[in-house]
Coordinates of C-alpha atoms in Angstrom, one line a residue:
X1 CA 183.4 133.9 63.7
X2 CA 180.5 132.0 65.0
X3 CA 178.1 134.7 63.8
X4 CA 179.6 134.5 60.3
X5 CA 179.3 130.8 60.2
X6 CA 175.7 131.1 61.5
X7 CA 174.8 133.5 58.7
X8 CA 176.6 131.5 56.0
X9 CA 174.6 128.4 57.0
X10 CA 171.4 130.4 56.9
X11 CA 170.5 129.5 60.5
X12 CA 168.2 131.2 62.9
X13 CA 169.3 130.4 66.4
X14 CA 171.9 131.3 69.0
X15 CA 175.3 130.7 67.5
X16 CA 177.0 130.0 70.8
X17 CA 174.4 127.5 72.0
X18 CA 173.9 125.8 68.6
X19 CA 177.6 125.4 67.8
X20 CA 178.5 124.6 71.4
X21 CA 176.0 121.7 71.5
X22 CA 177.1 120.6 68.0
X23 CA 180.8 120.6 69.0
X24 CA 180.1 118.4 72.1
X25 CA 178.1 115.9 69.9
X26 CA 180.8 115.8 67.2
X27 CA 183.5 115.3 69.9
X28 CA 181.6 112.5 71.5
X29 CA 181.2 110.7 68.1
X30 CA 184.8 111.1 67.2
X31 CA 186.2 110.1 70.6
X32 CA 184.0 107.1 70.8
X33 CA 185.0 105.9 67.3
X34 CA 188.7 106.5 67.8
X35 CA 189.1 105.7 71.5
X36 CA 186.3 103.1 71.9
X37 CA 187.8 101.2 74.9
X38 CA 188.8 104.4 76.7
X39 CA 185.3 106.0 76.3
X40 CA 183.6 102.8 77.3
X41 CA 185.7 102.5 80.4
X42 CA 185.1 106.2 81.3
X43 CA 181.3 105.8 81.1
X44 CA 181.3 102.4 82.8
X45 CA 183.5 103.5 85.7
X46 CA 181.8 106.8 86.0
X47 CA 178.3 105.3 86.2
X48 CA 179.6 102.6 88.6
X49 CA 180.9 105.3 90.9
X50 CA 177.6 107.2 90.7
X51 CA 175.6 104.1 91.5
X52 CA 177.8 103.1 94.4
X53 CA 178.2 106.5 96.0
X54 CA 175.2 108.6 94.9
X55 CA 172.4 106.2 94.2
X56 CA 170.7 107.4 97.4
X57 CA 170.8 110.9 96.0
X58 CA 168.8 109.9 93.0
X59 CA 166.2 108.1 95.1
X60 CA 165.9 110.9 97.6
X61 CA 165.8 113.6 94.9
X62 CA 162.8 112.4 93.0
X63 CA 160.8 111.9 96.3
X64 CA 161.8 115.5 97.4
X65 CA 160.6 116.8 94.0
X66 CA 157.3 114.9 94.4
X67 CA 156.7 116.3 97.9
X68 CA 157.5 119.9 96.7
X69 CA 154.9 119.5 93.9
X70 CA 152.3 118.3 96.3
X71 CA 153.1 121.3 98.6
X72 CA 152.6 123.7 95.7
X73 CA 149.4 122.0 94.7
X74 CA 147.8 122.4 98.2
X75 CA 149.3 125.7 99.1
X76 CA 147.9 129.1 98.3
X77 CA 150.2 129.1 95.2
X78 CA 148.0 126.5 93.8
X79 CA 145.6 129.2 92.5
X80 CA 148.4 130.9 90.5
X81 CA 147.8 130.6 86.7
X82 CA 150.5 129.7 84.1
X83 CA 149.8 132.9 82.2
X84 CA 148.1 136.2 82.9
X85 CA 145.8 136.3 86.0
X86 CA 142.7 136.4 83.8
X87 CA 143.9 133.9 81.3
X88 CA 142.0 130.6 80.8
X89 CA 143.1 127.3 79.4
X90 CA 143.6 127.1 75.7
X91 CA 142.4 123.4 75.6
X92 CA 139.3 121.8 77.0
X93 CA 139.8 119.3 79.8
X94 CA 139.1 116.3 77.4
X95 CA 141.6 117.6 74.9
X96 CA 144.2 118.3 77.6
X97 CA 143.7 114.8 79.1
X98 CA 144.1 113.3 75.6
X99 CA 147.4 115.1 75.0
X100 CA 148.7 114.1 78.4
X101 CA 147.7 110.5 77.6
X102 CA 149.7 110.9 74.3
X103 CA 152.7 112.0 76.3
X104 CA 152.2 109.1 78.8
X105 CA 152.9 106.3 76.4
X106 CA 155.9 105.7 74.2
X107 CA 158.8 103.4 73.4
X108 CA 159.5 102.8 77.1
X109 CA 156.0 101.4 77.8
X110 CA 156.2 99.1 74.8
X111 CA 159.8 98.0 75.8
X112 CA 159.1 97.4 79.5
X113 CA 155.4 96.4 79.5
X114 CA 156.4 92.7 79.6
X115 CA 160.1 92.8 80.4
X116 CA 159.9 94.5 83.8
X117 CA 157.1 92.5 85.4
X118 CA 158.7 89.2 84.3
X119 CA 162.1 90.2 85.5
X120 CA 160.9 91.1 89.0
X121 CA 158.8 88.0 89.0
X122 CA 161.8 85.8 88.4
X123 CA 164.2 87.9 90.5
X124 CA 162.4 89.6 93.3
X125 CA 164.0 92.9 94.2
X126 CA 163.6 92.4 98.0
X127 CA 165.2 89.6 100.0
X128 CA 163.0 86.9 101.4
X129 CA 160.5 86.7 98.5
X130 CA 160.4 83.3 96.7
X131 CA 161.1 83.7 93.0
X132 CA 158.1 82.9 90.6
X133 CA 155.6 82.8 93.5
X134 CA 152.4 84.7 93.9
X135 CA 154.1 87.0 96.4
X136 CA 156.8 87.7 93.8
X137 CA 154.1 88.5 91.2
X138 CA 152.4 90.9 93.6
X139 CA 155.6 92.8 94.5
X140 CA 156.6 92.8 90.8
X141 CA 153.6 94.9 90.0
X142 CA 154.3 97.2 92.9
X143 CA 157.9 97.9 91.7
X144 CA 156.8 98.2 88.1
X145 CA 154.2 100.9 88.9
X146 CA 156.7 102.6 91.2
X147 CA 159.0 103.0 88.2
X148 CA 156.3 104.2 85.8
X149 CA 153.9 106.0 88.1
X150 CA 154.0 109.2 90.2
X151 CA 157.8 109.3 90.5
X152 CA 158.5 109.1 86.8
X153 CA 155.9 111.8 86.1
X154 CA 157.3 113.9 89.0
X155 CA 160.5 114.1 87.0
X156 CA 158.6 115.5 84.0
X157 CA 156.2 117.7 86.0
X158 CA 158.8 119.8 87.9
X159 CA 160.5 121.2 84.8
X160 CA 157.2 121.4 83.0
X161 CA 155.8 123.6 85.7
X162 CA 158.9 125.7 85.8
X163 CA 158.8 126.1 82.0
X164 CA 155.1 127.0 82.1
X165 CA 155.6 129.6 84.8
X166 CA 158.7 131.3 83.3
X167 CA 157.5 131.1 79.7
X168 CA 153.9 132.2 80.2
X169 CA 153.9 134.2 83.5
X170 CA 157.3 136.0 83.1
X171 CA 157.3 135.7 79.3
X172 CA 160.9 134.4 79.2
X173 CA 162.4 132.4 76.3
X174 CA 161.6 128.7 76.2
X175 CA 165.0 127.7 77.5
X176 CA 166.2 125.9 80.6
X177 CA 168.2 128.9 81.7
X178 CA 165.0 130.9 82.0
X179 CA 164.0 128.8 85.0
X180 CA 166.9 130.4 86.9
X181 CA 166.1 134.0 86.1
X182 CA 165.4 134.9 89.7
X183 CA 168.9 133.8 90.5
X184 CA 170.7 135.0 87.3
X185 CA 168.7 138.0 86.2
X186 CA 169.8 139.1 82.7
X187 CA 172.8 136.7 83.0
X188 CA 170.5 134.1 81.5
X189 CA 171.8 135.5 78.2
X190 CA 175.4 135.3 79.4
X191 CA 178.0 132.5 79.6
X192 CA 176.3 130.9 82.6
X193 CA 172.9 130.8 80.9
X194 CA 174.3 129.6 77.7
X195 CA 176.2 126.9 79.6
X196 CA 173.0 125.7 81.2
X197 CA 171.2 125.6 77.9
X198 CA 174.0 123.7 76.2
X199 CA 174.0 121.2 79.0
X200 CA 170.2 120.8 78.7
X201 CA 170.2 120.3 75.0
X202 CA 173.1 117.8 75.0
X203 CA 171.5 115.9 78.0
X204 CA 168.2 115.9 76.3
X205 CA 169.8 114.6 73.1
X206 CA 171.5 111.7 75.0
X207 CA 168.3 110.9 77.0
X208 CA 166.2 110.7 73.9
X209 CA 169.0 108.7 72.2
X210 CA 168.8 106.1 75.0
X211 CA 165.0 105.8 74.3
X212 CA 165.7 105.5 70.6
X213 CA 168.3 102.8 71.3
X214 CA 165.8 100.8 73.3
X215 CA 163.3 101.1 70.6
X216 CA 165.8 100.1 67.9
X217 CA 166.7 96.9 69.8
X218 CA 163.0 96.1 70.1
X219 CA 162.3 96.8 66.4
X220 CA 165.2 94.6 65.5
X221 CA 164.0 91.8 67.7
X222 CA 160.5 92.0 66.2
X223 CA 161.7 92.0 62.6
X224 CA 164.0 89.1 63.4
X225 CA 161.0 87.1 64.4
X226 CA 158.8 88.3 61.6
X227 CA 161.1 88.3 58.5
X228 CA 164.3 86.8 59.7
X229 CA 166.4 90.0 59.9
X230 CA 169.6 89.3 61.9
X231 CA 169.9 91.0 65.3
X232 CA 173.2 92.8 64.5
X233 CA 174.9 96.1 64.6
X234 CA 174.4 96.6 60.9
X235 CA 170.6 95.9 61.2
X236 CA 170.3 98.4 64.0
X237 CA 172.2 101.1 62.1
X238 CA 169.9 100.5 59.1
X239 CA 166.8 100.7 61.3
X240 CA 168.0 104.0 62.9
X241 CA 168.8 105.4 59.5
X242 CA 165.5 104.5 57.9
X243 CA 163.4 105.8 60.8
X244 CA 165.5 109.0 61.1
X245 CA 164.8 109.6 57.4
X246 CA 161.1 109.4 58.0
X247 CA 161.4 111.6 61.1
X248 CA 163.3 114.2 59.1
X249 CA 160.3 114.4 56.7
X250 CA 157.9 114.6 59.6
X251 CA 159.9 117.4 61.3
X252 CA 160.1 119.3 58.0
X253 CA 156.3 119.2 57.7
X254 CA 156.0 120.8 61.1
X255 CA 153.9 120.1 64.2
X256 CA 150.4 120.0 62.8
X257 CA 151.0 118.1 59.5
X258 CA 153.7 115.8 60.7
X259 CA 154.0 115.1 64.5
X260 CA 150.4 115.6 65.4
X261 CA 149.0 113.1 62.8
X262 CA 151.6 110.5 63.6
X263 CA 150.9 110.8 67.4
X264 CA 147.1 110.5 67.0
X265 CA 147.5 107.5 64.7
X266 CA 149.9 105.8 67.1
X267 CA 147.7 106.4 70.1
X268 CA 144.8 104.7 68.4
X269 CA 146.9 101.7 67.4
X270 CA 148.4 101.3 70.9
X271 CA 144.9 101.4 72.5
X272 CA 143.7 98.9 70.0
X273 CA 146.6 96.5 70.9
X274 CA 145.8 97.0 74.6
X275 CA 142.1 96.2 74.1
X276 CA 143.0 93.1 72.0
X277 CA 145.2 91.7 74.8
X278 CA 142.4 92.4 77.3
X279 CA 139.6 90.8 75.2
X280 CA 141.6 87.8 74.0
X281 CA 143.3 87.1 77.3
X282 CA 141.9 86.2 80.7
X283 CA 139.7 89.4 80.8
X284 CA 138.3 89.1 84.3
X285 CA 141.7 88.2 85.8
X286 CA 143.3 91.1 84.1
X287 CA 140.7 93.6 85.3
X288 CA 140.8 92.2 88.9
X289 CA 144.6 92.2 88.8
X290 CA 144.7 95.7 87.5
X291 CA 142.7 97.0 90.4
X292 CA 144.7 94.9 92.9
X293 CA 147.9 96.2 91.4
X294 CA 146.9 99.8 92.0
X295 CA 146.3 98.9 95.7
X296 CA 149.6 97.2 95.9
X297 CA 151.4 100.2 94.4
X298 CA 149.7 102.6 96.8
X299 CA 150.5 100.4 99.9
X300 CA 154.2 100.0 98.9
X301 CA 154.7 103.6 97.7
X302 CA 155.7 105.2 101.1
X303 CA 158.4 102.6 101.7
X304 CA 159.7 102.5 98.1
X305 CA 159.9 106.3 98.0
X306 CA 162.9 106.1 100.4
X307 CA 164.0 102.5 99.9
X308 CA 167.8 102.2 99.1
X309 CA 168.4 98.4 99.6
X310 CA 170.8 99.4 102.4
X311 CA 171.1 96.2 104.4
X312 CA 170.9 93.6 101.7
X313 CA 173.0 95.8 99.3
X314 CA 172.3 93.5 96.3
X315 CA 173.0 96.2 93.7
X316 CA 169.6 95.6 92.2
X317 CA 168.5 99.3 92.5
X318 CA 171.5 100.5 90.5
X319 CA 170.4 98.6 87.4
X320 CA 166.7 99.5 87.7
X321 CA 165.5 102.5 89.8
X322 CA 168.7 104.6 89.6
X323 CA 168.9 104.0 85.9
X324 CA 165.3 105.0 85.4
X325 CA 165.5 108.2 87.4
X326 CA 168.8 109.3 85.8
X327 CA 167.6 108.4 82.3
X328 CA 164.3 110.1 82.7
X329 CA 165.6 113.4 84.0
X330 CA 168.0 113.8 81.0
X331 CA 165.1 114.1 78.6
X332 CA 162.7 115.8 81.1
X333 CA 163.2 119.3 79.4
X334 CA 161.9 117.8 76.1
X335 CA 158.7 116.5 77.7
X336 CA 158.5 119.5 80.0
X337 CA 158.2 122.0 77.2
X338 CA 155.6 119.9 75.5
X339 CA 153.5 119.7 78.7
X340 CA 153.9 123.4 79.4
X341 CA 152.7 124.3 75.9
X342 CA 149.5 122.4 76.2
X343 CA 148.8 123.6 79.8
X344 CA 148.9 127.4 79.4
X345 CA 146.2 129.1 81.4
X346 CA 145.7 126.4 84.0
X347 CA 146.4 126.9 87.6
X348 CA 149.3 125.3 89.4
X349 CA 146.8 123.1 91.3
X350 CA 145.1 121.9 88.0
X351 CA 148.4 121.4 86.4
X352 CA 150.1 119.4 89.1
X353 CA 147.1 117.2 89.9
X354 CA 146.4 116.5 86.2
X355 CA 149.9 115.9 85.0
X356 CA 150.7 113.5 87.9
X357 CA 147.3 111.7 88.0
X358 CA 146.3 110.9 84.5
X359 CA 149.5 109.5 83.0
X360 CA 149.9 107.5 86.3
X361 CA 146.4 106.2 85.8
X362 CA 147.2 105.1 82.3
X363 CA 150.3 103.3 83.5
X364 CA 148.2 101.4 86.1
X365 CA 145.9 100.3 83.3
X366 CA 148.7 99.5 80.8
X367 CA 151.0 97.6 83.1
X368 CA 148.1 96.0 85.0
X369 CA 146.8 94.3 81.8
X370 CA 150.2 93.3 80.4
X371 CA 151.5 92.3 83.8
X372 CA 148.5 90.1 84.7
X373 CA 148.9 88.5 81.2
X374 CA 152.5 87.7 82.0
X375 CA 151.6 86.0 85.4
X376 CA 148.7 84.1 83.8
X377 CA 151.1 82.6 81.2
X378 CA 153.7 81.7 83.9
X379 CA 151.4 80.5 86.6
X380 CA 148.5 79.0 84.7
X381 CA 149.8 78.5 81.2
X382 CA 152.7 77.0 79.4
X383 CA 155.3 79.5 80.7
X384 CA 158.4 80.3 78.7
X385 CA 158.6 84.1 79.4
X386 CA 161.1 83.7 82.3
X387 CA 163.3 81.4 80.2
X388 CA 163.3 83.7 77.2
X389 CA 163.5 87.1 78.8
X390 CA 165.4 86.4 82.1
X391 CA 167.5 83.3 81.5
X392 CA 168.4 84.1 77.9
X393 CA 168.4 87.8 78.4
X394 CA 166.1 88.6 75.5
X395 CA 164.7 91.8 77.0
X396 CA 164.1 93.5 73.6
X397 CA 162.1 90.5 72.5
X398 CA 159.9 90.2 75.6
X399 CA 156.8 91.8 74.0
X400 CA 157.0 89.5 71.0
X401 CA 157.5 86.3 73.1
X402 CA 154.4 87.5 75.1
X403 CA 152.3 88.0 72.0
X404 CA 153.0 84.4 70.8
X405 CA 150.7 83.3 73.6
X406 CA 147.7 85.1 72.0
X407 CA 145.7 84.6 68.8
X408 CA 147.0 86.1 65.5
X409 CA 150.5 86.4 67.0
X410 CA 152.1 87.3 63.6
X411 CA 149.7 90.1 63.0
X412 CA 149.9 91.5 66.6
X413 CA 153.7 91.3 66.5
X414 CA 153.7 93.3 63.2
X415 CA 151.4 95.8 64.9
X416 CA 153.8 95.9 67.9
X417 CA 156.7 96.7 65.6
X418 CA 154.6 99.4 63.9
X419 CA 153.8 101.0 67.2
X420 CA 157.4 101.1 68.3
X421 CA 158.4 102.6 64.9
X422 CA 155.8 105.3 65.2
X423 CA 156.8 106.0 68.7
X424 CA 160.4 106.1 67.4
X425 CA 159.5 108.7 64.8
X426 CA 157.4 110.9 67.0
X427 CA 160.0 110.9 69.8
X428 CA 162.8 112.0 67.4
X429 CA 160.9 114.7 65.6
X430 CA 159.3 116.1 68.8
X431 CA 162.6 116.1 70.5
X432 CA 164.2 117.8 67.5
X433 CA 161.7 120.6 67.5
X434 CA 162.1 121.1 71.3
X435 CA 165.9 121.2 71.2
X436 CA 165.7 123.6 68.3
X437 CA 163.4 125.8 70.3
X438 CA 165.7 125.7 73.3
X439 CA 168.6 126.7 71.1
X440 CA 166.9 129.6 69.3
X441 CA 165.0 130.9 72.4
X442 CA 161.7 131.5 70.6
X443 CA 158.8 129.4 69.3
X444 CA 158.7 130.7 65.7
X445 CA 159.3 128.2 62.9
X446 CA 163.0 127.7 62.2
X447 CA 164.7 126.8 58.9
X448 CA 164.0 123.2 57.9
X449 CA 167.7 122.2 57.7
X450 CA 168.3 123.6 61.2
X451 CA 165.5 121.3 62.6
X452 CA 166.7 118.3 60.6
X453 CA 170.2 118.7 62.1
X454 CA 168.8 117.6 65.5
X455 CA 167.1 114.6 64.0
X456 CA 170.4 113.5 62.5
X457 CA 172.2 114.1 65.7
X458 CA 169.8 112.0 67.8
X459 CA 170.0 109.1 65.3
X460 CA 173.8 109.3 65.2
X461 CA 174.2 109.3 69.0
X462 CA 171.8 106.3 69.3
X463 CA 173.7 104.4 66.6
X464 CA 177.0 105.1 68.3
X465 CA 175.8 104.0 71.7
X466 CA 174.4 100.8 70.4
X467 CA 177.1 99.7 68.0
X468 CA 180.4 101.5 68.6
X469 CA 180.9 100.9 72.3
X470 CA 182.8 98.0 73.9
X471 CA 179.8 96.8 75.9
X472 CA 176.4 95.4 74.9
X473 CA 173.9 97.9 73.7
X474 CA 171.7 98.0 76.8
X475 CA 174.6 98.3 79.2
X476 CA 176.1 101.2 77.2
X477 CA 172.7 103.0 77.2
X478 CA 172.5 102.6 81.0
X479 CA 176.0 103.8 81.7
X480 CA 175.6 107.0 79.7
X481 CA 172.2 107.8 81.2
X482 CA 173.3 107.3 84.8
X483 CA 176.3 109.5 84.4
X484 CA 174.7 112.3 82.4
X485 CA 171.7 112.5 84.7
X486 CA 173.7 113.6 87.7
X487 CA 174.0 117.4 86.9
X488 CA 170.3 117.4 86.1
X489 CA 169.4 116.3 89.6
X490 CA 171.5 119.2 91.0
X491 CA 169.7 121.6 88.7
X492 CA 166.4 120.1 89.9
X493 CA 167.0 121.4 93.5
X494 CA 168.0 124.8 92.1
X495 CA 164.8 124.8 90.0
X496 CA 162.7 124.3 93.2
X497 CA 164.4 127.2 94.9
X498 CA 164.1 129.4 91.8
X499 CA 160.4 128.6 91.2
X500 CA 159.4 129.2 94.8
X501 CA 161.3 132.5 94.9
X502 CA 159.6 133.6 91.7
X503 CA 156.2 132.7 93.0
X504 CA 156.8 134.7 96.2
X505 CA 158.2 137.7 94.4
X506 CA 155.3 137.9 92.0
X507 CA 152.6 137.1 94.6
X508 CA 153.6 139.4 97.5
X509 CA 152.3 138.7 100.9
X510 CA 148.5 139.2 100.4
X511 CA 145.9 136.4 100.2
X512 CA 144.6 137.3 96.8
X513 CA 147.3 136.6 94.2
X514 CA 147.6 139.4 91.6
X515 CA 151.1 139.1 90.0
X516 CA 153.6 141.2 88.2
X517 CA 153.1 141.4 84.4
X518 CA 156.3 140.6 82.6
X519 CA 157.3 141.8 79.1
X520 CA 158.2 139.3 76.4
X521 CA 161.9 138.5 76.5
X522 CA 163.9 137.7 73.3
X523 CA 167.5 136.5 73.2
X524 CA 169.8 139.4 72.1
X525 CA 170.6 137.8 68.7
X526 CA 166.9 137.3 68.0
X527 CA 166.1 140.9 69.0
X528 CA 168.8 142.2 66.7
X529 CA 167.4 140.0 63.9
X530 CA 163.9 141.2 64.3
X531 CA 165.0 144.8 64.7
X532 CA 166.7 144.6 61.3
X533 CA 163.5 143.1 59.8
X534 CA 161.3 145.7 61.5
X535 CA 159.4 143.0 63.4
X536 CA 160.0 144.2 67.0
X537 CA 157.7 146.4 69.0
X538 CA 157.7 148.0 72.4
X539 CA 156.5 144.8 74.1
X540 CA 159.8 143.0 73.5
X541 CA 162.8 143.4 75.8
X542 CA 166.2 141.7 76.2
X543 CA 166.9 142.0 79.9
X544 CA 164.1 140.3 81.9
X545 CA 161.8 143.1 82.9
X546 CA 158.3 143.6 84.2
X547 CA 155.8 146.4 83.5
X548 CA 156.3 149.1 86.2
X549 CA 153.3 149.5 88.3
X550 CA 151.9 146.0 87.7
X551 CA 153.4 144.6 90.9
X552 CA 151.0 143.8 93.8
X553 CA 150.8 145.8 96.9
X554 CA 153.5 144.9 99.4
X555 CA 155.4 142.8 96.8
X556 CA 159.1 142.7 97.6
X557 CA 161.3 144.9 95.5
X558 CA 163.3 143.2 92.7
X559 CA 165.6 144.5 90.1
X560 CA 164.0 146.6 87.3
X561 CA 166.9 146.8 84.9
X562 CA 167.5 149.3 82.2
X563 CA 167.3 147.8 78.7
X564 CA 170.6 147.6 76.7
X565 CA 171.4 150.7 74.6
X566 CA 170.6 149.2 71.3
X567 CA 167.0 148.5 72.5
X568 CA 166.5 152.1 73.5
X569 CA 168.1 153.2 70.2
X570 CA 165.7 151.0 68.2
X571 CA 162.7 152.3 70.1
X572 CA 163.8 155.9 69.7
X573 CA 164.1 155.5 65.9
X574 CA 160.7 153.7 65.6
X575 CA 158.9 156.2 67.8
X576 CA 158.0 153.5 70.4
X577 CA 160.2 155.0 73.2
X578 CA 157.5 157.4 74.2
X579 CA 155.1 154.6 74.7
X580 CA 157.5 152.8 76.9
X581 CA 158.0 155.9 79.0
X582 CA 154.2 156.3 79.3
X583 CA 154.0 152.7 80.6
X584 CA 156.8 153.1 83.0

């Protein structure tokens, strides 16, 4: 039945994964609208339990992931390439760094650039620090960079590395289930693999929806100040609808004509705003403070990496660090595929060092400049940020209250709204393309209406979370992110084991690292489709399989499965079976 519906809708994807994900999305929307109080209670109680009982698991998990990545970087596996052994990077270092820079800024940096430093300044996370003091300002920068530095990018780097290895070394489909091929074998195409992919797509959708929700609140706050639009549920729904419409056009145009142009434009505007703040503000103080903040972050990092607020038990970490880690890991598959795509041909050492270092460096610059601007206003200027952002709870409006202390505040506030809108659009359409890729299992262009479906789904979930729950928008976003993030952390540990096992299988025990060469794997439904169109050759397989004879000397034996009968039938009828036998 699913296949018939798939064909009737003229889709090109995996029916089970696409319709399974769609069913969960529709069920969530219906249940939230019909049983609002019950759904709100479920997510609130579930997230409260996770924070009380498993907050330590989130804190420990990200630190373990970081230590594992550092181990891979400095180990002999660091010289393994994400691709063939003789393959070289597709992009120059400058181009690669620029694209990592593009991935390193987004709605979250605009949302929290002012809000986080001023919150920690007014309410220091650790006991014994006087609020609104110089010590509080110093620690505020340490905690802010902890939240947006190495640990956040660790959450992106681990799945990105696994995607890169299994997509470009073992030539598996661009799906989360492919990361577990050493454990599942050809069962990545079975019920377990499909379940993992549905979980990944739905989790990514909710994670991106949380980002879109934050961006919507910030856009609404900015427009309220600029043109008097009310900060209401109706306004937020209209904002999401309008921006989703533009994102649908962008995703229909494709990666190069739509997303790439918007991303490049947005980067330039964001850098322009950053430079304006630096030049028009206390420039020397900001530069000095930026450098000092980097030192504060590095000095606090070893302790913060394991800090669980055990003795004071204030609950502060639940609303900040645990929320960040849980939220970030839900949309890490989306960012992971993007990073993997631009990093093909690089060694693991180049990959890990670059992906961790350069976005973190940008965060140090971004938050250093904005954070020092916040403290200058509060300690040396007229103040007002603590009152507006902390006392009155106007976190979405923090950036615009901050800009009122600089020249041309109306213009810069309009620019700030534009930046968030563009981040909003690029986040939605990039996520839509990635989720569609994970659903279809290949990177060829899909039907436009199939890609647009994911844009609509993201916008719909964001609108539901913001306006149809019984709690305030930000609280609803936090509750959902914390609860949905839990299974992703469990998968993270399995991902470490699977990646390490694959590296050891492909490398053998010798010092030089020649590796098995793996055939291109297609999902069964895509293989059938291409077979019918005459577009499959002998290089494509269904069961994950390597070229016999390509394994290094002393490499451990692993399964070398027979391909399904219909693959052999196809190759027999096309005359390619003899070629395969020659290879084998």
